[in-house]
Amino acid sequence: MQGVRSRPSPEVRRQGEEGSFSPNRKGVSLEKLKEEAKKKLDEENAALREALRRQRETEQAQALKEEAKSSSAPRTPPPAASARTDSSPVKPLASILALEKILDPPHTAEQIAQIWTAYHDLQSGGTGRGFVSASIPQATYEKMLAIARRYPTFIIPLPRLVEQEVTEETPEGASTGVKKETAYEFFLLQWDLHDAPPAPTTTTDIFARPQASPSPNPPTATVIFTPLQEYKLRQQFATPYLVLTQYTDLASSHGTVLLRGEITPSTAESGKFMLSQEDARSLTMAIQKFYLWDQGKKENLLQVFHERPQDFKWEELLRQVKVVA
């Protein structure tokens, strides 16, 4: 019918008035909407970049663990690489790490240190318990070795917090309480030197001739820590609580020495050890503290301990331990 137009319903008119059918919200300009959209897009891109970064870090960490696992898998090393003609009691490094994989493709000293750390993390289920590991520059190792040849033993104190019952007189009478004091447990440090290991090689030829002597590497060394009281009672039969082995197989090729510390498991309780991780690290650091002579008076303590034992003062040792702690 002409002249008659349909009228929108009240609901439609209300929506039109409120701008529901307009491309812009009421009171918001097009430029403002563009800014908000750009801001939201930037936030989404930033979140995406962060997710990708975390994914890359996870993949790199997993790759490092896989490489350490592959390098430390039970294996029989190539005869030419693991042949030892000496009577060293040290477990060969080639039985721990696949040295041919370290050499081919070539790894840097930093990469080897990362693999060494990751390997011991895997051995301890990611807890680090029972082991201490580190990499030492060859120059530092040889400096300590020169001093160890002259002074192969020393005494290292470890602080122990003990509770002591004390009685005090008060106007009301005697009062008994518990007071915490710091005592020290002393450990005997002993260096042992072993023949230098041959430089590793990638050859698998079982007929390959052994490398010419002498080895280009410095001697391998072990350092054992035994409670002084137990050593006094049992002498050579005393049980060491911590054994450090310093592997020099890669010294000449990579300028690094790999340190591996093994804490003796407890015989009284399964899953426990004779030393805590903190104590094991403190004893390990004692090598650097007392066998690098550019650190104060520790040189004098070693000299006095060996050359003038009658003048050695325990109080001075404790004071020096507190200074370097």
mmCIF file of C-alpha atoms in Angstrom, residues 69-317:
data_model
loop_
_atom_site.group_PDB
_atom_site.id
_atom_site.type_symbol
_atom_site.label_atom_id
_atom_site.label_comp_id
_atom_site.label_asym_id
_atom_site.label_seq_id
_atom_site.Cartn_x
_atom_site.Cartn_y
_atom_site.Cartn_z
ATOM 1 C CA LYS A 69 73.110 -38.870 28.969
ATOM 2 C CA SER A 70 74.550 -40.045 25.664
ATOM 3 C CA SER A 71 78.089 -39.124 26.700
ATOM 4 C CA SER A 72 77.780 -40.930 30.033
ATOM 5 C CA ALA A 73 75.978 -44.096 28.944
ATOM 6 C CA PRO A 74 77.599 -47.392 30.012
ATOM 7 C CA ARG A 75 80.102 -48.201 27.373
ATOM 8 C CA THR A 76 83.410 -49.790 26.474
ATOM 9 C CA PRO A 77 85.826 -47.068 25.379
ATOM 10 C CA PRO A 78 88.130 -47.548 22.389
ATOM 11 C CA PRO A 79 91.224 -49.520 23.439
ATOM 12 C CA ALA A 80 93.638 -46.837 22.268
ATOM 13 C CA ALA A 81 91.814 -44.162 24.256
ATOM 14 C CA SER A 82 91.479 -46.016 27.544
ATOM 15 C CA ALA A 83 94.623 -48.097 27.689
ATOM 16 C CA ARG A 84 96.388 -47.608 31.004
ATOM 17 C CA THR A 85 99.747 -49.160 31.778
ATOM 18 C CA ASP A 86 99.978 -47.762 35.325
ATOM 19 C CA SER A 87 98.422 -49.240 38.454
ATOM 20 C CA SER A 88 96.254 -46.225 39.230
ATOM 21 C CA PRO A 89 93.201 -47.037 41.386
ATOM 22 C CA VAL A 90 91.329 -44.151 39.772
ATOM 23 C CA LYS A 91 88.320 -45.036 37.645
ATOM 24 C CA PRO A 92 89.241 -43.918 34.094
ATOM 25 C CA LEU A 93 87.439 -40.869 32.791
ATOM 26 C CA ALA A 94 86.766 -42.768 29.555
ATOM 27 C CA SER A 95 84.532 -45.141 31.537
ATOM 28 C CA ILE A 96 82.404 -42.176 32.661
ATOM 29 C CA LEU A 97 82.244 -39.967 29.571
ATOM 30 C CA ALA A 98 82.349 -40.927 25.913
ATOM 31 C CA LEU A 99 85.519 -38.997 25.177
ATOM 32 C CA GLU A 100 85.343 -39.675 21.447
ATOM 33 C CA LYS A 101 82.043 -37.749 21.400
ATOM 34 C CA ILE A 102 83.729 -34.883 23.217
ATOM 35 C CA LEU A 103 86.429 -34.767 20.538
ATOM 36 C CA ASP A 104 84.216 -35.330 17.497
ATOM 37 C CA PRO A 105 82.560 -32.961 17.032
ATOM 38 C CA PRO A 106 84.958 -30.743 18.999
ATOM 39 C CA HIS A 107 83.636 -29.237 22.245
ATOM 40 C CA THR A 108 84.905 -26.161 24.051
ATOM 41 C CA ALA A 109 85.982 -26.223 27.691
ATOM 42 C CA GLU A 110 82.765 -24.396 28.615
ATOM 43 C CA GLN A 111 80.616 -26.981 26.832
ATOM 44 C CA ILE A 112 82.493 -29.822 28.519
ATOM 45 C CA ALA A 113 81.911 -28.192 31.918
ATOM 46 C CA GLN A 114 78.172 -27.993 31.191
ATOM 47 C CA ILE A 115 78.045 -31.647 30.161
ATOM 48 C CA TRP A 116 80.022 -32.623 33.279
ATOM 49 C CA THR A 117 77.557 -30.795 35.523
ATOM 50 C CA ALA A 118 74.525 -32.189 33.701
ATOM 51 C CA TYR A 119 75.942 -35.714 33.950
ATOM 52 C CA HIS A 120 76.193 -35.554 37.738
ATOM 53 C CA ASP A 121 72.720 -34.040 37.965
ATOM 54 C CA LEU A 122 71.426 -37.067 36.059
ATOM 55 C CA GLN A 123 73.391 -39.441 38.285
ATOM 56 C CA SER A 124 71.720 -37.992 41.372
ATOM 57 C CA GLY A 125 68.236 -37.771 39.895
ATOM 58 C CA GLY A 126 68.513 -34.003 39.588
ATOM 59 C CA THR A 127 69.176 -33.482 43.307
ATOM 60 C CA GLY A 128 72.975 -33.304 43.198
ATOM 61 C CA ARG A 129 73.111 -35.415 46.363
ATOM 62 C CA GLY A 130 76.121 -37.650 46.784
ATOM 63 C CA PHE A 131 78.309 -35.820 44.278
ATOM 64 C CA VAL A 132 80.370 -32.674 43.895
ATOM 65 C CA SER A 133 81.532 -31.627 40.446
ATOM 66 C CA ALA A 134 83.512 -28.744 38.979
ATOM 67 C CA SER A 135 85.909 -27.822 36.193
ATOM 68 C CA ILE A 136 89.302 -26.300 37.010
ATOM 69 C CA PRO A 137 91.554 -24.336 34.636
ATOM 70 C CA GLN A 138 94.750 -26.256 33.963
ATOM 71 C CA ALA A 139 96.979 -23.426 35.217
ATOM 72 C CA THR A 140 95.116 -23.314 38.543
ATOM 73 C CA TYR A 141 95.322 -27.078 38.930
ATOM 74 C CA GLU A 142 99.058 -27.179 38.252
ATOM 75 C CA LYS A 143 99.640 -24.387 40.765
ATOM 76 C CA MET A 144 97.804 -26.339 43.469
ATOM 77 C CA LEU A 145 99.592 -29.520 42.424
ATOM 78 C CA ALA A 146 103.018 -27.941 42.925
ATOM 79 C CA ILE A 147 102.096 -27.017 46.503
ATOM 80 C CA ALA A 148 100.478 -30.406 47.138
ATOM 81 C CA ARG A 149 103.739 -32.153 46.234
ATOM 82 C CA ARG A 150 105.434 -30.272 49.077
ATOM 83 C CA TYR A 151 102.578 -30.345 51.572
ATOM 84 C CA PRO A 152 100.288 -33.311 50.805
ATOM 85 C CA THR A 153 98.346 -33.268 54.089
ATOM 86 C CA PHE A 154 96.508 -30.693 56.130
ATOM 87 C CA ILE A 155 93.732 -30.321 58.692
ATOM 88 C CA ILE A 156 90.411 -28.713 57.727
ATOM 89 C CA PRO A 157 87.869 -27.665 60.396
ATOM 90 C CA LEU A 158 84.128 -27.741 59.765
ATOM 91 C CA PRO A 159 81.859 -25.742 62.098
ATOM 92 C CA ARG A 160 79.216 -27.624 64.051
ATOM 93 C CA LEU A 161 76.412 -25.999 66.037
ATOM 94 C CA VAL A 162 76.038 -27.862 69.338
ATOM 95 C CA GLU A 163 73.681 -27.453 72.273
ATOM 96 C CA GLN A 164 75.172 -27.220 75.737
ATOM 97 C CA GLU A 165 73.292 -27.278 79.008
ATOM 98 C CA VAL A 166 74.124 -24.308 81.234
ATOM 99 C CA THR A 167 73.104 -23.415 84.769
ATOM 100 C CA GLU A 168 72.742 -19.821 85.925
ATOM 101 C CA GLU A 169 72.203 -18.502 89.418
ATOM 102 C CA THR A 170 69.250 -16.127 89.765
ATOM 103 C CA PRO A 171 67.596 -14.471 92.794
ATOM 104 C CA GLU A 172 64.911 -17.130 92.530
ATOM 105 C CA GLY A 173 67.494 -19.919 92.492
ATOM 106 C CA ALA A 174 69.413 -21.957 89.932
ATOM 107 C CA SER A 175 68.082 -21.847 86.376
ATOM 108 C CA THR A 176 69.002 -24.477 83.795
ATOM 109 C CA GLY A 177 68.833 -23.818 80.077
ATOM 110 C CA VAL A 178 70.305 -24.786 76.724
ATOM 111 C CA LYS A 179 72.856 -22.634 74.937
ATOM 112 C CA LYS A 180 73.946 -23.117 71.319
ATOM 113 C CA GLU A 181 77.648 -22.825 70.631
ATOM 114 C CA THR A 182 79.909 -23.358 67.630
ATOM 115 C CA ALA A 183 82.261 -26.319 67.822
ATOM 116 C CA TYR A 184 84.525 -27.731 65.106
ATOM 117 C CA GLU A 185 85.006 -31.155 63.591
ATOM 118 C CA PHE A 186 88.448 -31.621 62.058
ATOM 119 C CA PHE A 187 89.083 -33.518 58.831
ATOM 120 C CA LEU A 188 92.384 -34.859 57.583
ATOM 121 C CA LEU A 189 93.058 -33.819 53.974
ATOM 122 C CA GLN A 190 95.368 -36.126 51.988
ATOM 123 C CA TRP A 191 96.619 -35.693 48.420
ATOM 124 C CA ASP A 192 97.614 -38.692 46.288
ATOM 125 C CA LEU A 193 99.155 -38.342 42.832
ATOM 126 C CA HIS A 194 98.786 -40.898 40.047
ATOM 127 C CA ASP A 195 100.330 -41.316 36.624
ATOM 128 C CA ALA A 196 99.269 -38.867 33.944
ATOM 129 C CA PRO A 197 96.579 -40.284 31.647
ATOM 130 C CA PRO A 198 97.187 -40.401 27.890
ATOM 131 C CA ALA A 199 95.583 -37.755 25.723
ATOM 132 C CA PRO A 200 92.242 -39.059 24.401
ATOM 133 C CA THR A 201 91.826 -39.971 20.760
ATOM 134 C CA THR A 202 88.918 -40.751 18.465
ATOM 135 C CA THR A 203 90.548 -43.782 16.866
ATOM 136 C CA THR A 204 88.836 -47.155 17.226
ATOM 137 C CA ASP A 205 91.669 -49.173 15.697
ATOM 138 C CA ILE A 206 92.351 -52.011 18.122
ATOM 139 C CA PHE A 207 95.817 -52.404 16.592
ATOM 140 C CA ALA A 208 96.737 -48.759 17.145
ATOM 141 C CA ARG A 209 99.964 -48.294 19.055
ATOM 142 C CA PRO A 210 99.786 -46.667 22.491
ATOM 143 C CA GLN A 211 100.686 -43.008 22.568
ATOM 144 C CA ALA A 212 104.302 -42.126 23.064
ATOM 145 C CA SER A 213 105.431 -41.488 26.605
ATOM 146 C CA PRO A 214 105.474 -39.199 28.490
ATOM 147 C CA SER A 215 101.878 -38.039 28.450
ATOM 148 C CA PRO A 216 101.279 -34.356 27.669
ATOM 149 C CA ASN A 217 98.857 -34.216 30.594
ATOM 150 C CA PRO A 218 99.719 -33.487 34.240
ATOM 151 C CA PRO A 219 99.247 -36.266 36.811
ATOM 152 C CA THR A 220 95.792 -37.200 37.994
ATOM 153 C CA ALA A 221 95.215 -36.452 41.676
ATOM 154 C CA THR A 222 92.862 -37.624 44.377
ATOM 155 C CA VAL A 223 92.120 -35.816 47.619
ATOM 156 C CA ILE A 224 90.454 -37.704 50.451
ATOM 157 C CA PHE A 225 88.867 -36.244 53.569
ATOM 158 C CA THR A 226 88.645 -38.368 56.715
ATOM 159 C CA PRO A 227 87.421 -37.311 60.176
ATOM 160 C CA LEU A 228 90.538 -36.753 62.249
ATOM 161 C CA GLN A 229 89.212 -38.714 65.228
ATOM 162 C CA GLU A 230 88.468 -41.739 63.070
ATOM 163 C CA TYR A 231 91.881 -41.538 61.449
ATOM 164 C CA LYS A 232 93.547 -41.494 64.865
ATOM 165 C CA LEU A 233 91.641 -44.628 65.839
ATOM 166 C CA ARG A 234 91.901 -46.640 62.610
ATOM 167 C CA GLN A 235 94.792 -45.079 60.680
ATOM 168 C CA GLN A 236 94.883 -46.478 57.116
ATOM 169 C CA PHE A 237 91.672 -48.421 57.766
ATOM 170 C CA ALA A 238 89.684 -45.263 58.472
ATOM 171 C CA THR A 239 86.731 -44.601 56.161
ATOM 172 C CA PRO A 240 87.015 -41.412 54.086
ATOM 173 C CA TYR A 241 83.850 -39.339 54.011
ATOM 174 C CA LEU A 242 84.665 -37.583 50.735
ATOM 175 C CA VAL A 243 86.913 -38.579 47.823
ATOM 176 C CA LEU A 244 87.769 -36.005 45.160
ATOM 177 C CA THR A 245 89.232 -37.111 41.831
ATOM 178 C CA GLN A 246 90.753 -34.539 39.513
ATOM 179 C CA TYR A 247 90.796 -35.886 35.956
ATOM 180 C CA THR A 248 93.471 -34.406 33.704
ATOM 181 C CA ASP A 249 92.652 -36.308 30.491
ATOM 182 C CA LEU A 250 91.517 -33.108 28.742
ATOM 183 C CA ALA A 251 94.145 -30.784 30.205
ATOM 184 C CA SER A 252 96.480 -30.677 27.208
ATOM 185 C CA SER A 253 93.707 -30.598 24.600
ATOM 186 C CA HIS A 254 91.187 -28.276 26.286
ATOM 187 C CA GLY A 255 93.049 -26.661 29.178
ATOM 188 C CA THR A 256 90.577 -27.992 31.735
ATOM 189 C CA VAL A 257 90.629 -30.472 34.621
ATOM 190 C CA LEU A 258 87.387 -32.179 35.659
ATOM 191 C CA LEU A 259 86.774 -32.602 39.381
ATOM 192 C CA ARG A 260 84.452 -35.318 40.659
ATOM 193 C CA GLY A 261 83.646 -35.695 44.340
ATOM 194 C CA GLU A 262 81.931 -38.768 45.754
ATOM 195 C CA ILE A 263 80.398 -38.638 49.224
ATOM 196 C CA THR A 264 80.491 -41.943 51.088
ATOM 197 C CA PRO A 265 76.983 -43.404 51.572
ATOM 198 C CA SER A 266 75.833 -44.012 55.116
ATOM 199 C CA THR A 267 75.897 -47.619 56.293
ATOM 200 C CA ALA A 268 73.288 -46.911 58.947
ATOM 201 C CA GLU A 269 70.486 -45.524 56.784
ATOM 202 C CA SER A 270 69.741 -46.123 53.117
ATOM 203 C CA GLY A 271 69.717 -43.021 50.941
ATOM 204 C CA LYS A 272 71.790 -41.021 53.424
ATOM 205 C CA PHE A 273 75.408 -39.929 53.211
ATOM 206 C CA MET A 274 78.239 -39.437 55.689
ATOM 207 C CA LEU A 275 78.387 -35.731 54.801
ATOM 208 C CA SER A 276 75.832 -33.135 53.815
ATOM 209 C CA GLN A 277 76.151 -31.420 50.442
ATOM 210 C CA GLU A 278 77.090 -28.175 52.193
ATOM 211 C CA ASP A 279 79.893 -29.846 54.152
ATOM 212 C CA ALA A 280 81.169 -31.587 51.014
ATOM 213 C CA ARG A 281 81.309 -28.263 49.160
ATOM 214 C CA SER A 282 83.108 -26.616 52.085
ATOM 215 C CA LEU A 283 85.769 -29.327 52.127
ATOM 216 C CA THR A 284 86.140 -29.082 48.355
ATOM 217 C CA MET A 285 86.594 -25.316 48.557
ATOM 218 C CA ALA A 286 89.283 -25.870 51.193
ATOM 219 C CA ILE A 287 91.621 -27.050 48.434
ATOM 220 C CA GLN A 288 91.413 -23.663 46.771
ATOM 221 C CA LYS A 289 91.477 -21.814 50.079
ATOM 222 C CA PHE A 290 94.654 -23.427 51.355
ATOM 223 C CA TYR A 291 96.510 -24.529 48.215
ATOM 224 C CA LEU A 292 96.439 -21.278 46.260
ATOM 225 C CA TRP A 293 99.031 -19.176 47.975
ATOM 226 C CA ASP A 294 97.935 -15.749 46.859
ATOM 227 C CA GLN A 295 95.313 -15.668 49.605
ATOM 228 C CA GLY A 296 96.723 -14.217 52.807
ATOM 229 C CA LYS A 297 98.404 -16.326 55.486
ATOM 230 C CA LYS A 298 97.263 -19.777 54.447
ATOM 231 C CA GLU A 299 100.693 -20.400 52.932
ATOM 232 C CA ASN A 300 102.243 -19.839 56.356
ATOM 233 C CA LEU A 301 99.773 -22.229 57.993
ATOM 234 C CA LEU A 302 100.744 -25.019 55.600
ATOM 235 C CA GLN A 303 104.430 -24.337 56.078
ATOM 236 C CA VAL A 304 104.184 -24.245 59.858
ATOM 237 C CA PHE A 305 102.022 -27.384 59.927
ATOM 238 C CA HIS A 306 104.713 -29.349 58.058
ATOM 239 C CA GLU A 307 107.962 -27.609 58.908
ATOM 240 C CA ARG A 308 107.373 -26.415 62.487
ATOM 241 C CA PRO A 309 104.480 -28.470 63.877
ATOM 242 C CA GLN A 310 105.337 -27.439 67.433
ATOM 243 C CA ASP A 311 104.476 -23.844 66.491
ATOM 244 C CA PHE A 312 101.205 -24.652 64.750
ATOM 245 C CA LYS A 313 98.256 -22.954 66.466
ATOM 246 C CA TRP A 314 94.743 -24.289 66.055
ATOM 247 C CA GLU A 315 93.322 -20.907 67.002
ATOM 248 C CA GLU A 316 95.032 -19.317 64.006
ATOM 249 C CA LEU A 317 93.592 -21.980 61.701
#
